[in-house]
Every structure is written in C-alpha cells, then in structure tokens.
XYZ file of C-alpha atoms in Angstrom:
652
model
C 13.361 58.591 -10.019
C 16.207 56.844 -11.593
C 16.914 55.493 -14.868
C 15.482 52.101 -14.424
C 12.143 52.768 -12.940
C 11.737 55.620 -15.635
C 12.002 53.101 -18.276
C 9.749 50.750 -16.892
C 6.861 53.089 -16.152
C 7.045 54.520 -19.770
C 7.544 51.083 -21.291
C 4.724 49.401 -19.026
C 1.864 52.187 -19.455
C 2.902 52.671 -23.399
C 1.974 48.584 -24.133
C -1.044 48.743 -22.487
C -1.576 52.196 -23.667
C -1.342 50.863 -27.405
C -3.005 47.918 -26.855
C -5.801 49.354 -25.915
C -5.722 51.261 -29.122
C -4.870 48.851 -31.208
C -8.070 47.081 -30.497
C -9.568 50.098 -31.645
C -8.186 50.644 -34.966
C -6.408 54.219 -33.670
C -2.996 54.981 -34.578
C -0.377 53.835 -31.580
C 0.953 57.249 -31.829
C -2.350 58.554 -30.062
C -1.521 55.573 -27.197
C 1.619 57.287 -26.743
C 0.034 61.035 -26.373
C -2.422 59.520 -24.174
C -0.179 57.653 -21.388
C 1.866 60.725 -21.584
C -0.617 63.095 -20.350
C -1.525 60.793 -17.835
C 1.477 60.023 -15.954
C 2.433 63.774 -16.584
C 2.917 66.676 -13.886
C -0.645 67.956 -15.134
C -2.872 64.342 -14.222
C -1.464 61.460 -11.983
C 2.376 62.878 -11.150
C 4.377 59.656 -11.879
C 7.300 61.479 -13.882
C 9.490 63.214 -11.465
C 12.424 63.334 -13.962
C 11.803 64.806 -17.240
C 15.021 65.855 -18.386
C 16.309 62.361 -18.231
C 13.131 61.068 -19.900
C 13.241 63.696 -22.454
C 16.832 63.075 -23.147
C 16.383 59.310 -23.522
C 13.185 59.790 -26.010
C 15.545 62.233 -27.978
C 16.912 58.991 -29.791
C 13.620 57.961 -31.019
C 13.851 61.594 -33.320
C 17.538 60.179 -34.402
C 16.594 56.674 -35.167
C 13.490 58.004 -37.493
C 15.818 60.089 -38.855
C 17.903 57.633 -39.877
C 15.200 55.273 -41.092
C 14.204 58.817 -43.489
C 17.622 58.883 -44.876
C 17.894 54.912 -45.556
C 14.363 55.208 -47.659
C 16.210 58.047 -49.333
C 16.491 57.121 -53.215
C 17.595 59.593 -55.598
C 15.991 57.212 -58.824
C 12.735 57.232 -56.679
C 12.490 61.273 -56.843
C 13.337 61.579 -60.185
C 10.840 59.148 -60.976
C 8.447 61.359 -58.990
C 9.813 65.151 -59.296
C 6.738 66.087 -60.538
C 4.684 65.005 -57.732
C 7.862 65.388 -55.059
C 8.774 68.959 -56.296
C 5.825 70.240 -57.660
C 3.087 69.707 -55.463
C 4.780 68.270 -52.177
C 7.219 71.907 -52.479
C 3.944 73.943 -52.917
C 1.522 72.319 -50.368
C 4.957 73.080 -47.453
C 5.837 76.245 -48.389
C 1.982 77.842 -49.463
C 0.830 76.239 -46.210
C 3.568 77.610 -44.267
C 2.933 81.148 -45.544
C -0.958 80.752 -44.830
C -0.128 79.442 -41.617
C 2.102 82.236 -40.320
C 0.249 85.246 -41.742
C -3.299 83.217 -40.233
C -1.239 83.463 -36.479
C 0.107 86.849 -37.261
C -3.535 88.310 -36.811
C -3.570 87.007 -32.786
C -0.260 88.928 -32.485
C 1.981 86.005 -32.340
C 5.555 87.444 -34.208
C 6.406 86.240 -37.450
C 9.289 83.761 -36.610
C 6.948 81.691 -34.438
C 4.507 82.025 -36.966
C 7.151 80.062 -39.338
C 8.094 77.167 -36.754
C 4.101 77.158 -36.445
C 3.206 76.546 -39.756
C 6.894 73.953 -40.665
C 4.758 72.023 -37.590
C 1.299 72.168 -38.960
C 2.045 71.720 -42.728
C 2.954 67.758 -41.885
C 1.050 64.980 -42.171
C 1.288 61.596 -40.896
C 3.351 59.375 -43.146
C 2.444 56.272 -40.970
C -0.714 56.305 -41.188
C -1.738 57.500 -44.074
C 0.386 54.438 -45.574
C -1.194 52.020 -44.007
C -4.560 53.204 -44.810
C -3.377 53.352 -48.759
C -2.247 49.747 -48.318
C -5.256 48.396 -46.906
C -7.573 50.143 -49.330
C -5.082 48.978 -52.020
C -4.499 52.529 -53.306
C -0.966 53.073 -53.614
C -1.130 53.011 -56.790
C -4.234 54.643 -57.725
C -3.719 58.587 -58.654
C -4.564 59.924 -55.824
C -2.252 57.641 -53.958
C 0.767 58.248 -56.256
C 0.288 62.155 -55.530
C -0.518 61.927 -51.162
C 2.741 59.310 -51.448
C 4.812 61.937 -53.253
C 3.853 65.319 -50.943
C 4.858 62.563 -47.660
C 7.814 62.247 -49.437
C 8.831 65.561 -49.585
C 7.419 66.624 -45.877
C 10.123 63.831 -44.631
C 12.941 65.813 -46.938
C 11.501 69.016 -45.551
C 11.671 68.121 -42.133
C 15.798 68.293 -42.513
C 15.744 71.858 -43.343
C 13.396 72.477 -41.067
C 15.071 70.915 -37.901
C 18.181 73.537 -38.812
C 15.623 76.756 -39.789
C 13.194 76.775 -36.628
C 15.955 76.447 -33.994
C 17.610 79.435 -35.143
C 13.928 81.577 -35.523
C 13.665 81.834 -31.613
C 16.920 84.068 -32.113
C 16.519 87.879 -31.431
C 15.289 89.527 -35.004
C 18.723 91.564 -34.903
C 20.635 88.548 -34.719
C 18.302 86.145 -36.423
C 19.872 86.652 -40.055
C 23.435 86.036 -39.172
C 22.834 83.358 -36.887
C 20.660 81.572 -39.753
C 23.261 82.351 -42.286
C 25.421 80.600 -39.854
C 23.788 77.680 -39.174
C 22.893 77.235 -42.875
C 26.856 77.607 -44.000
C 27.557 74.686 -41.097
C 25.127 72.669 -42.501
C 26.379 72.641 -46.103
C 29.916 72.247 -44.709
C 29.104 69.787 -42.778
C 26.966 67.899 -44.689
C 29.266 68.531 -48.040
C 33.138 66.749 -45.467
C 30.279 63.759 -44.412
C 28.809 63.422 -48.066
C 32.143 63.567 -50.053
C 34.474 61.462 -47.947
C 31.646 59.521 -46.216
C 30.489 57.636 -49.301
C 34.272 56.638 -49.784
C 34.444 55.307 -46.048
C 30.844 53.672 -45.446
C 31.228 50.599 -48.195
C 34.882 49.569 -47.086
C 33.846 49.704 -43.437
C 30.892 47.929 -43.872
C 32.268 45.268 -45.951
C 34.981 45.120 -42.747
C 32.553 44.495 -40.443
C 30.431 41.909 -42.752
C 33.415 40.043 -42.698
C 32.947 38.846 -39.208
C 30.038 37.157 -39.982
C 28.393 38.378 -36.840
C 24.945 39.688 -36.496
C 25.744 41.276 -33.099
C 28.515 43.001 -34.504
C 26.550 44.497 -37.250
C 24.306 45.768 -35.394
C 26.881 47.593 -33.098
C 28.158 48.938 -35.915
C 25.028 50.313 -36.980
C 24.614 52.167 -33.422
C 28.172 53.157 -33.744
C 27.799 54.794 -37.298
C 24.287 56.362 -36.412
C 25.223 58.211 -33.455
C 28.599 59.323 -34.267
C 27.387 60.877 -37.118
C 24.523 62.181 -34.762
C 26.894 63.681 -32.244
C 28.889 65.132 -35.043
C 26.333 67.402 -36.091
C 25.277 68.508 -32.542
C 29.050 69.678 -32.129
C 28.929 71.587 -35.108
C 25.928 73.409 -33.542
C 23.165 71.788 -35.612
C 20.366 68.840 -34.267
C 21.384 64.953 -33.510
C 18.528 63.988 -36.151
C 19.794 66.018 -38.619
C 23.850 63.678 -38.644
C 21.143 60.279 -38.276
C 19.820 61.482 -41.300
C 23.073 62.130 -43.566
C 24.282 58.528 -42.232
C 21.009 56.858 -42.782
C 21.896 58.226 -46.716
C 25.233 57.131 -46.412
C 23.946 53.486 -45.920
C 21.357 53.270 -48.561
C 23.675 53.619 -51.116
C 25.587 50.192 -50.064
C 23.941 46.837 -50.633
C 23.361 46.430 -46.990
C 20.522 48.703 -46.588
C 18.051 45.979 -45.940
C 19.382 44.367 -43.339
C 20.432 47.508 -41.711
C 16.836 48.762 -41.732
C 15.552 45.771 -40.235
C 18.109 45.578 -37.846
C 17.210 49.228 -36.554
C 13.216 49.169 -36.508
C 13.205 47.847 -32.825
C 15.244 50.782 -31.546
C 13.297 53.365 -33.961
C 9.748 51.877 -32.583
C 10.384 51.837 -28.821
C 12.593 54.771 -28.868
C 9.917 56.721 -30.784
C 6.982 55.331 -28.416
C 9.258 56.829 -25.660
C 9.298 60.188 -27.414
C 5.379 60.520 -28.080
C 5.154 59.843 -24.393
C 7.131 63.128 -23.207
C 4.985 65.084 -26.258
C 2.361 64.015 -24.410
C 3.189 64.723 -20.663
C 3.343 68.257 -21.537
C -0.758 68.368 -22.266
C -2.170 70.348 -19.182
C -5.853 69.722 -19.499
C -6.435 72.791 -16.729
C -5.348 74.736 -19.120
C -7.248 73.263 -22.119
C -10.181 73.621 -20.395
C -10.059 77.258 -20.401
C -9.131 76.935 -24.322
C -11.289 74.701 -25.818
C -13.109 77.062 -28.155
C -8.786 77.982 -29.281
C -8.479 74.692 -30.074
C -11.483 73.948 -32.111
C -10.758 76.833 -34.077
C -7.126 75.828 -34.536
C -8.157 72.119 -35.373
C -11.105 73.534 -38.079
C -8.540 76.134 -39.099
C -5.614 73.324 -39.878
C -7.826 71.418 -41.814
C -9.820 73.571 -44.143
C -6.479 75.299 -44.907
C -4.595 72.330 -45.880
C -7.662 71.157 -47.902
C -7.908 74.274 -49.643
C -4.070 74.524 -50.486
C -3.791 70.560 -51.611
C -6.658 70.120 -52.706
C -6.475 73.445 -55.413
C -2.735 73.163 -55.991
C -3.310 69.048 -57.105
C -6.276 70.566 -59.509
C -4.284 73.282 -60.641
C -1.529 70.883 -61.458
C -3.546 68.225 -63.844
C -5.472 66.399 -61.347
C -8.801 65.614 -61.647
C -11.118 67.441 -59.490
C -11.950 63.754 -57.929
C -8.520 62.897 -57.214
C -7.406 66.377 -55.947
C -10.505 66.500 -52.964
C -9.354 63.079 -52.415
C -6.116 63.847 -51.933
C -6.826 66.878 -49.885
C -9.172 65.037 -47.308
C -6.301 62.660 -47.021
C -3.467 65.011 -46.328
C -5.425 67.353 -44.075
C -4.763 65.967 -40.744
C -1.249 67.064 -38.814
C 1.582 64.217 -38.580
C 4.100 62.630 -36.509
C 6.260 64.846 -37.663
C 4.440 67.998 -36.395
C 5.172 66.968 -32.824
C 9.235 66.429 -33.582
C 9.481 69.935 -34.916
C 7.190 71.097 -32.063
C 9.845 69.581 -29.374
C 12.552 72.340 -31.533
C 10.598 75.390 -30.816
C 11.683 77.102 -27.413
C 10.314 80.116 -25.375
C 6.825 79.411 -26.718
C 3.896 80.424 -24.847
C 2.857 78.052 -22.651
C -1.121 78.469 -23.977
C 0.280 78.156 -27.548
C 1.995 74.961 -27.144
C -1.373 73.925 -25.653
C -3.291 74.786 -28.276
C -1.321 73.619 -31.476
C 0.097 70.176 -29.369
C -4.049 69.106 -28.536
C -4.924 70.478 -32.216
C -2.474 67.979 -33.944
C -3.246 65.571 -31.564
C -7.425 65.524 -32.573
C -6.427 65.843 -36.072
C -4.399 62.539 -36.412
C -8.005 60.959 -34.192
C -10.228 62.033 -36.869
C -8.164 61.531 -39.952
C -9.090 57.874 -40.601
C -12.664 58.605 -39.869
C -12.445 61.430 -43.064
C -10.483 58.580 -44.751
C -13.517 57.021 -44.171
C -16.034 58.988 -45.538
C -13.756 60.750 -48.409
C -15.395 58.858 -51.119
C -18.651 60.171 -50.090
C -17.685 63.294 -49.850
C -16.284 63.354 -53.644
C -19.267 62.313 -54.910
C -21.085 64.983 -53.828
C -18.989 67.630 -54.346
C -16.875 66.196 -57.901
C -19.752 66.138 -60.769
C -17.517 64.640 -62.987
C -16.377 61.948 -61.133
C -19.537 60.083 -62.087
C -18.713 60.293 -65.722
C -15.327 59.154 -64.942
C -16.094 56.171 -63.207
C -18.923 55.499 -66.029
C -16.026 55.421 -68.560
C -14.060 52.975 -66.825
C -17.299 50.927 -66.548
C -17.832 51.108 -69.889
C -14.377 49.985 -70.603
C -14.361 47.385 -68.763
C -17.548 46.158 -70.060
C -16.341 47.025 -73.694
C -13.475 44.316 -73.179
C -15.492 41.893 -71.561
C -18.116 42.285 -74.047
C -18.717 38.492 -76.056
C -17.197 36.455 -73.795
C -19.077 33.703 -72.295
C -18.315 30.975 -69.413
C -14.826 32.963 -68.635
C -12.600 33.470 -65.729
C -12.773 37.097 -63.999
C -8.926 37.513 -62.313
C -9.119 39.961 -59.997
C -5.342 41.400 -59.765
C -3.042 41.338 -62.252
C 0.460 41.254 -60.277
C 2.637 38.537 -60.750
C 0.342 35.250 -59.526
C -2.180 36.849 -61.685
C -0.079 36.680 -65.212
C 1.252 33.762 -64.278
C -2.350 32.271 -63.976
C -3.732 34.117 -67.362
C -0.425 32.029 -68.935
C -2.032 28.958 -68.249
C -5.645 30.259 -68.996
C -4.560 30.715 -72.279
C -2.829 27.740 -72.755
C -6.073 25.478 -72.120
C -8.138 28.071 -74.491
C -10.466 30.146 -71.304
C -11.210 33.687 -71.966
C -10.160 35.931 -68.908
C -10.441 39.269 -68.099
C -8.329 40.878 -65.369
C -9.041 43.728 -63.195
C -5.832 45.814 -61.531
C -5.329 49.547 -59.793
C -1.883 50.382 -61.341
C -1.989 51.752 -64.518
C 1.449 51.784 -65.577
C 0.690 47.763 -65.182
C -2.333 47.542 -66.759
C -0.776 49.949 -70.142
C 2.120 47.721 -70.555
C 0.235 44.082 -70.257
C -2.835 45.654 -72.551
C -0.349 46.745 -74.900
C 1.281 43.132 -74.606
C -2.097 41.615 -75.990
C -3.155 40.604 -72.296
C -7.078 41.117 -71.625
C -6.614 43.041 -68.622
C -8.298 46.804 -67.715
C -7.938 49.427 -65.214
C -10.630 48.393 -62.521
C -11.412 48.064 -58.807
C -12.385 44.466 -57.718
C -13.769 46.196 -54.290
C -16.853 47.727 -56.212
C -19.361 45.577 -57.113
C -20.406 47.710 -60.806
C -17.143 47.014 -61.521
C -17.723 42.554 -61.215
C -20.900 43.048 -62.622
C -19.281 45.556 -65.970
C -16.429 42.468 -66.056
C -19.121 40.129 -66.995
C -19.482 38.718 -63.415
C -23.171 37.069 -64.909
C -21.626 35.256 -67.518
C -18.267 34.073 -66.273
C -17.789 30.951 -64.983
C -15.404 31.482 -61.802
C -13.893 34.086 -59.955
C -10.242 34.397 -58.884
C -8.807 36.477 -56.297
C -4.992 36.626 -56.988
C -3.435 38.651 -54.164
C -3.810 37.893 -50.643
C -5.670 40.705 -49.262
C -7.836 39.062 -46.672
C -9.937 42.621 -46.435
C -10.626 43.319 -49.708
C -10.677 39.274 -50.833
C -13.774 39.262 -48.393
C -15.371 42.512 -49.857
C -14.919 40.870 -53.460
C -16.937 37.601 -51.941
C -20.221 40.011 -50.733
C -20.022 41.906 -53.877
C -20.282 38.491 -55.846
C -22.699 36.479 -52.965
C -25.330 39.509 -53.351
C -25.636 38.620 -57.006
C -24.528 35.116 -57.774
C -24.684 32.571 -55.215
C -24.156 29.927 -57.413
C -20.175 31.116 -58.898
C -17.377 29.610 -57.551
C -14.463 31.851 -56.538
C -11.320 30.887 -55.405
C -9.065 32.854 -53.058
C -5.422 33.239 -52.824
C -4.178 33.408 -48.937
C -0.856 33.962 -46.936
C -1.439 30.950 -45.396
C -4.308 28.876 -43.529
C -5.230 31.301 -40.796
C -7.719 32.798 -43.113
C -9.276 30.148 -44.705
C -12.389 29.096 -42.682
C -13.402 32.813 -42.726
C -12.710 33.232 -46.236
C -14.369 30.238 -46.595
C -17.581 31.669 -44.174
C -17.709 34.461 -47.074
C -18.506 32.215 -49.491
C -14.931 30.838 -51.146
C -15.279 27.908 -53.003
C -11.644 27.192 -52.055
C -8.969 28.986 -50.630
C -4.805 28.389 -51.461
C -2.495 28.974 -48.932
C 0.479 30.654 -50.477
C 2.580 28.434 -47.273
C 1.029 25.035 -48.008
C 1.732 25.032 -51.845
C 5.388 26.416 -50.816
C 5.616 23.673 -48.519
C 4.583 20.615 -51.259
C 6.907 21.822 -53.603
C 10.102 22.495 -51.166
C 8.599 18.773 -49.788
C 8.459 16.851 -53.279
C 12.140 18.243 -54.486
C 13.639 17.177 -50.865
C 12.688 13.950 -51.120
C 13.331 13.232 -54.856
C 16.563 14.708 -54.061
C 16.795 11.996 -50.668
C 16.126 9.160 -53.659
C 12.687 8.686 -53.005
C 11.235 7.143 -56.191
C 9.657 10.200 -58.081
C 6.210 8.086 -58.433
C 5.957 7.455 -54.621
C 6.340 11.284 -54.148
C 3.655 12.538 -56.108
C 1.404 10.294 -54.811
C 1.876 11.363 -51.141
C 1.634 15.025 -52.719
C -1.385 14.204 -54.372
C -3.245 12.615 -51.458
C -2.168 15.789 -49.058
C -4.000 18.185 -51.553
C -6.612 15.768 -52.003
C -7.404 16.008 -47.811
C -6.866 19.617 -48.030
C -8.825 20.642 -51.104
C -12.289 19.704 -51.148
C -12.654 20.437 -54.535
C -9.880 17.693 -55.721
C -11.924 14.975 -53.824
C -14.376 12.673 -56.004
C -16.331 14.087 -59.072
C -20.364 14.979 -59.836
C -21.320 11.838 -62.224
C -23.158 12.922 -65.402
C -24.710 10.840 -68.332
C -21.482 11.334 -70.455
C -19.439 9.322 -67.368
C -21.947 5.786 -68.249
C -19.499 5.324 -71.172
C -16.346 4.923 -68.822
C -14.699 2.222 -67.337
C -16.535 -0.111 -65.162
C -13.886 0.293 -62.130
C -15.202 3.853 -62.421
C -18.519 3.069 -60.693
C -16.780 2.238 -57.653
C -14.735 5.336 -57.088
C -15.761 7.724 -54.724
C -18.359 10.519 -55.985
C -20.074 14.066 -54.841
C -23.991 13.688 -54.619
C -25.761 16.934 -53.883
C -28.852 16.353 -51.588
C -31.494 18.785 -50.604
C -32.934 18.627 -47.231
C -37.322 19.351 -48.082
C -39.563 20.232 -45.274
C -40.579 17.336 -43.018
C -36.508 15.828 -44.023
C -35.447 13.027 -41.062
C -32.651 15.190 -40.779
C -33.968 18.480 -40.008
C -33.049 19.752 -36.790
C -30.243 17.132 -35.873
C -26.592 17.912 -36.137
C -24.120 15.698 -38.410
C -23.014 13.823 -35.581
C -26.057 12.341 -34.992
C -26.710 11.644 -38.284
C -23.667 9.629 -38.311
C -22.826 8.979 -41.952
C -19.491 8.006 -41.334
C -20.849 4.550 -40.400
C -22.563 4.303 -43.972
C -19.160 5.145 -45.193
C -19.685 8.241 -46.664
C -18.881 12.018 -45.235
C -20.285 15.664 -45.653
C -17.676 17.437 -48.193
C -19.701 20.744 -47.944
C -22.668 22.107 -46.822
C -24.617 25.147 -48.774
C -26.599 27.333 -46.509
C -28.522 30.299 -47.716
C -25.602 30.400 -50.450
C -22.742 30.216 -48.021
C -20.734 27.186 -48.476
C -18.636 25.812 -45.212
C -16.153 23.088 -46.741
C -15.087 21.687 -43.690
C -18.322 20.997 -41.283
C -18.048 20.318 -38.255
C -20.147 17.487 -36.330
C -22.195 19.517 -34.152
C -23.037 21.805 -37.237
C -26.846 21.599 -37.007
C -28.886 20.682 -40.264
C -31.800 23.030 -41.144
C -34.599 22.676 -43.786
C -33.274 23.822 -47.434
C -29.509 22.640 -46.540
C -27.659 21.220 -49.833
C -25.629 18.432 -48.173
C -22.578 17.827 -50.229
C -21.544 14.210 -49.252
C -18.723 11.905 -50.663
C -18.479 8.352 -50.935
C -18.923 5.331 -53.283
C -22.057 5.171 -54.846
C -23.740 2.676 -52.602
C -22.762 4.377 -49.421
C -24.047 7.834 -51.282
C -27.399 6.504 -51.604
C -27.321 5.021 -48.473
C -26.727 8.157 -46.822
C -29.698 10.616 -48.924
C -32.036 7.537 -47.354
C -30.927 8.416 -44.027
C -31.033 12.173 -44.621
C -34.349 12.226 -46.047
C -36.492 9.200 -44.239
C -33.775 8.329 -41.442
C-alpha cells in the first residue's frame, strides 16, 4: 500500500471511529485503539504497511511533545512544588517500584519490570482535564493536587523516554550504556538550552517580520523537527529534541500563537499514532488471557489508589480529598501507550496484556469519575462534618438578610455585578470553588463564601428561601442547568437569570426554568454597535433608542410592566402604555385545549410574553404551543387589548 491510500484509510476509519464515540461521551483516544485493532493484521487485514504507518504516527509523539514543553512554566511549578514534587514525584516513583517488584513475582526481569511500571504509573492528562472543567473542579483541592501529579507525569515522561530505551540493554552493558545515554542527554540538552534561548527570540522576531502566517508556521515545523532530529542523532528519542524546543518557545512572547498554530498537526498526527497502538491488539490471543488481563486491570487500579490515595493523606490532605483524588488518578493514560511503543523485545503475551489493560482502564475511568463522590461518602466519615461546616458557613453569612440576590460565581462578571449591587443598596451573597478567590475578596469586605452552586444544601444554606433572585454568572451551560433543578424543586416562583456564551443555549436554559438568559455575544455586539455608530456621527439619542428597542424584542423582561395600586398616581399617558397581565386558565377555560394560534390574540392586539407551566416558564411561545388547564398566560398589550384578550381566554 502506498503512502496515499495509507493515509486515507487511517484518516477515514479514525473520523468515523471518533464520531461514533463522541456521541457517546468516551474519550477519542479509545476511537483511535478501536479502528486500530480493526483494520489490523489480527481482525479485517487492511494495513499491509506498518512500518510506514508507524513511522508517519511517530510525529504525533513529537508534536505532543512539543505541546508538553510549550505548557512548560517554571513560575507555574514553583507555585505548585509542593503538589508537583511532593506528591506527583512519590505517586511515579512508589508506583513504579510496586509495579516492578508486583511483575517480578511472574518471572518477568527487573528492567522490564521498570519500563512496565514508567507505562502504568500515567494517567490521562486529557481527560481527566476535561472532566475537572466540566465539573468545575479545577480549583477545588482535590483538583489542585490530580492537576499537579499530571503535571509531573508529563515532566516524567522526558526521563523516561531516555531510561526505558536503554533497559532492554544486556544487564552487563545496561549501566554504561545508561550512563551514556544520560551524559548525552545533559550535553545535549545543556549546547540546546544555553545557546538556544539566545537564538530562538532573534529568529523568531526575523520571521514575525514577514508578516506571514504561512511562514510562521513553517518555521514552527522547521524549529520542531530539527531540534527533533538533533536528538535522534545524538542517540536519544525525536520527542525528547520536540520537547527542549517546545521550552525554547514558551519563553518568547509568541507562545500562543505558536500553540495554536500546532494543535492541528498534534491532533491528527496523534489520532494516527493511537491507531498503530491499536493494530497491534490480537484478540486470539486475548482470548486465551482474559483472566491476565482482569487481574492486570484490578491490579493497576487498586495499586495506584492505594499509593495516591495514602501518599495525598499522608501529605495534609483530607481523607475526602485524598480517595477523591485517588479514584481520579487510577486509570492508565495516553501517555502509557507512548512509552509502551519504546519498549522492544517484549513478550508478545505481555504487550497484550498491559496494551488491553490500559486500554479498559481509560473506558471505565469516567464512569469511577462518576460515582467517586459516592464512594467518599461512604468510606470518608468526616467528610460529612466537613461539608456541614461549610454549610454552616455559608448559612452563618447569609444569616439576616432578606429579599437578596444569591450570585452564584464570583469570577470577574460576578464582582463586577456585586459592584453595582452595592451601589443600589441589595444584599448579595456569592458562592465560588477557588479559595484563594474567595480569601482575598472576603478579606476585601465582599460577602462572598467558599460554596458549590451544583448542590442544592448549599442554595438552600445561601438563603435560597428568602432571596429575591438568583444569578448565574459564568456560562456553564451544564452546571447553569443543574443550578435551575436545584432551585425549580424548591422555589418555582424565584426568578434566576443566566449568563450564556451566546444564544444557542437560551431556549433550553430557558426550558429549565430561566427567567432570562444574557448572551455574552449579543451584549458584545450592542456595545461594539452603539460606539460604531456614534463614532459614524449618528446622533447619540437616535442610537440608544435603536439599542433600547433591540433589548426590548430580545428581553422579555424589559417589555411593559405589572400595574399595581401605587402606579394610579402616575401620569395619565401612562394608562395607555403597554402592560403584563397574568391570567390563569380554570377548568372549563374557552381556551383549554387550543393552541395560541387559534386563539389568535394578535388580532386583539395583544401577544403571549410567557407562559408558566407546572413552574417552567417558556418566554418565547410558539403558536402551535397548546394551552392546558392551570396555564398562567403572560400576555402584553395596552390595557384595553389586555382585557380583551383574558375575555377570549376565559369565555372565548
């Protein structure tokens, strides 16, 4: 097969391979694994040329690599050496000693035993951060500590790419060749670092100069695998020069745009890479050693458990945090398979074994992701009195306040909104995860406490029966929806607004019980809109009028008013302005059972702003929504149509 239909086979069956994955919520990396085993010598034949296939995916290792060194920030592990050095060093090398002496008893030698455990001590960096971000843990404790031990797995996987090479040596030459390969690296590494960082910002500046963004990029390929085939002369791995230049670049102030310009390669090159793990899975031979690899796969994660999970207790954490963190760094990792491709002369049952063991692990770690909370409850008695004394904290600052506003988030839309809270006199209280923010704004003489807006004591311990609206500050569609069952289960009748990205989301936000939702992208838009045209000479007047009526069509809220006895007293002109009525639809209504449509109220000159169902409210209804009995019609319209219009409703 040559080059060209290679490429396309991989690239064809790896999109519908992670597709199909996708729309299961599995990592793609297991999409990868999978196509590979299936086009593979062992299942349906289709790669005749693995070498070349091999050799292409190769680059995938170098462009990670690369992407490793560029996120590498000296500030960032001093700010974490505690975490980064303490725990991350223990859990690599206590797991790799474990490991080997565990494969020692089935009389596998002791160097293999090393690669073995350097392969099963990782975890997955990419998905365990994106299962932090969507739970909003990152900053939590337990986040802070599985964040710093992926950090130093990445940094280990350097030494590691030099170290297991070298163990397949004989044990009479093993030391020397180690010794030599280690001296290379530092020399090496030490002619790259020194003159390197000299080189890399005056060359880069030259090629900025051009103002070209193919030309960057170029240079990016050029610098990555130079440096790449640099190392490999010197006798040491391609990933391992990808890595000193992805270093080299971070320092310079084009490390942004350099990392964006390279994810494309790094993601289809890596794809490529997962694909030839994956071809070498011979299910024949699995067959034969299923009960091996169930008792590798229990094996690799009660070990890790045990060794994070005492090690992060040992080391100050709560017994909470550390099983949390242990469930969550149990699995094996991307990472396992790249050191795996390093190992030669293994036995082919072996690579069986370990290559399906890491490959079940990273299926079942969201699923103990899942059900890690669960599991800390049962097993951390003192996590209930924990999470009773933030409740009690929160409820301690809350305490006295009546009719306020309960922000949930405190980032940067959230202060900014607690500024104008206070300006107009409303009590607040704000809930946030990161406790560095939440000591600095408390200690600031901001009302805000450590809390998690996903769990419903937490609401309720905020004062979520006295306050007068809700606010949801970030735009976490997830958890913004989570918030809105939390608060529907208990109090229908509060209005909470929702921040969004922009107006994908807002009909299902709105489904869930919003009583508005504020797309981040239309507000942009109005205010890049009202300077543009101010600035085109468009009297200022005539612009915020046009901005006005936009938000007035978009935002139900802003459209007419609920009349009350205090309004009599106002101007006559007032009685003609358009108003809200609420009207309730009672058994044996004209309405009941006919959609809006028919009802026609447009003709009357009035319209249905809203419609409150069961306590859901749908802003925007649409004409074939059909009316059922105990509906609260929302309509809009002067005050003759309005009445006009609860006639029809009610006796048609």
């Amino acid at each position: 097969m040559s080059a060209l239909p290679l490429v396309l086979l991989l690239l064809g069956a790896s999109v519908l391979a992670v597709v199909i994955f996708r729309r299961f919520n599995l990592p793609p990396v297991l999409g990868y694994l999978f196509v590979g085993s299936l086009i593979g010598p062992h299942a349906l034949n289709l790669m005749y040329d693995m070498h070349r296939a091999e050799y292409i995916a190769e680059f995938g290792v170098v462009f990670l690599m690369f992407s490793i060194g560029l996120e590498f920030s000296l500030p960032k592990l001093y700010a974490m050496k505690r975490i980064v050095f303490g725990l991350g060093l223990l859990q690599v090398l206590v797991s790799m000693v474990l490991i080997t002496g565990m494969v020692m008893l089935f009389g596998i030698n002791w160097q293999l035993g090393i690669a073995l455990g350097g392969v099963l001590a990782m975890s997955s960096t990419a998905v365990l951060t994106k299962l932090l971000a969507e739970r909003m843990q990152l900053d939590s404790a337990h986040g802070r500590e599985i964040m710093g031990v992926l950090l130093f797995q990445d940094l280990a996987v350097v030494p590691l790419l030099v170290l297991i090479p070298s163990l397949t040596q004989p044990p009479e030459k093993l030391a020397m060749l180690l010794g030599i390969a280690l001296l290379k690296a530092v020399v090496v590494l030490a002619v790259i670092l020194v003159f390197g960082q000299k080189l890399m910002r005056k060359w880069f500046h030259f090629v900025a100069r051009a103002k070209s963004s193919e030309v960057f990029v170029l240079n990016v390929l050029l610098i990555t695998l130079s440096l790449a085939t640099l190392t490999e002369l010197a006798g040491l791995s391609l990933a391992l020069g990808a890595f000193v230049a992805g270093m080299l670049i971070s320092e310079t102030e084009y490390r942004i745009q350099v990392e964006e310009d390279i994810k494309p390669f790094r993601d289809v090159l890596m794809g490529l890479f997962f694909v030839t793990i994956g071809v070498k899975l011979d299910m024949h031979i699995l067959v034969g050693l299923w009960w091996q690899v169930l008792l590798v796969l229990a094996g690799l994660l009660v070990t890790k458990s045990l060794v994070v999970g005492l090690l992060s207790w040992r080391l100050g954490a709560t017994p909470g945090n550390a099983i949390r963190s242990a469930l969550w760094l149990c699995a094996g990792g991307e990472f396992g398979f790249v050191l795996l491709g390093e190992i030669a002369r293994m036995p082919k049952a072996v690579e069986q074994v370990v290559l399906t063991a890491l490959v079940l692990s990273m299926l079942i770690a969201p699923f103990i992701v899942h059900y890690s909370e669960r599991i800390v409850m049962r097993f951390a008695s003192g996590e209930w009195l924990l999470r009773s004394m933030q409740l009690t904290q929160i409820a301690a600052q809350s305490m006295g306040t009546e009719k306020h506003a309960i922000l949930c988030g405190f980032g940067r839309s959230g202060q900014y909104l607690a500024r104008f809270l206070g300006q107009e006199g409303v009590n607040y209280i704000a809930l946030d995860l990161d406790p560095d923010r939440v000591r600095e704004a408390a200690s600031g003489g901001e009302n805000v406490v450590f809390g998690d807006v996903g769990r419903k004591e937490a609401l309720i311990a905020a004062g979520l029966m006295r306050a007068s609206v809700v606010i949801v500050t970030f735009s976490d569609t997830l958890l913004a929806e989570k918030v809105l069952h939390h608060i529907q289960s208990v109090r229908q009748d509060l209005p909470v607004v929702v921040r969004t990205a922009d107006e994908r989301d807002m009909e299902r936000l709105t489904r869930a019980g919003a009583a508005e939702v504020v797309p981040e992208a239309l507000e942009a838009s109005l205010m890049l809109a009202s300077h543009a045209l101010v600035l085109l000479g468009i009297p200022i007047n005539r612009v915020l009028k046009r901005i006005r009526q936009t938000r007035s069509q978009r935002y139900s809220l802003l459209r007419g008013f609920y009349r009350g006895i205090s309004d009599r007293d106002r101007d006559e002109d007032d009685d003609h302005q358009p108003r809200l009525h609420s009207i309730l639809l009672v058994p044996g209504a004209a309405a009941v059972g006919r959609t809006l449509d028919e009802v026609n109220l447009e003709e009357l000159g009035c319209e249905v702003s809203a419609i409150r169902r069961r306590g859901i409210r749908a802003v925007e209804p649409a004409p074939e929504t059909r009316l059922e009995e105990g509906d609260v019609l929302v309509v809009l319209g002067d005050p003759e149509a309005v009445f006009a219009a609860e006639d029809r409703l009610l006796q048609n």
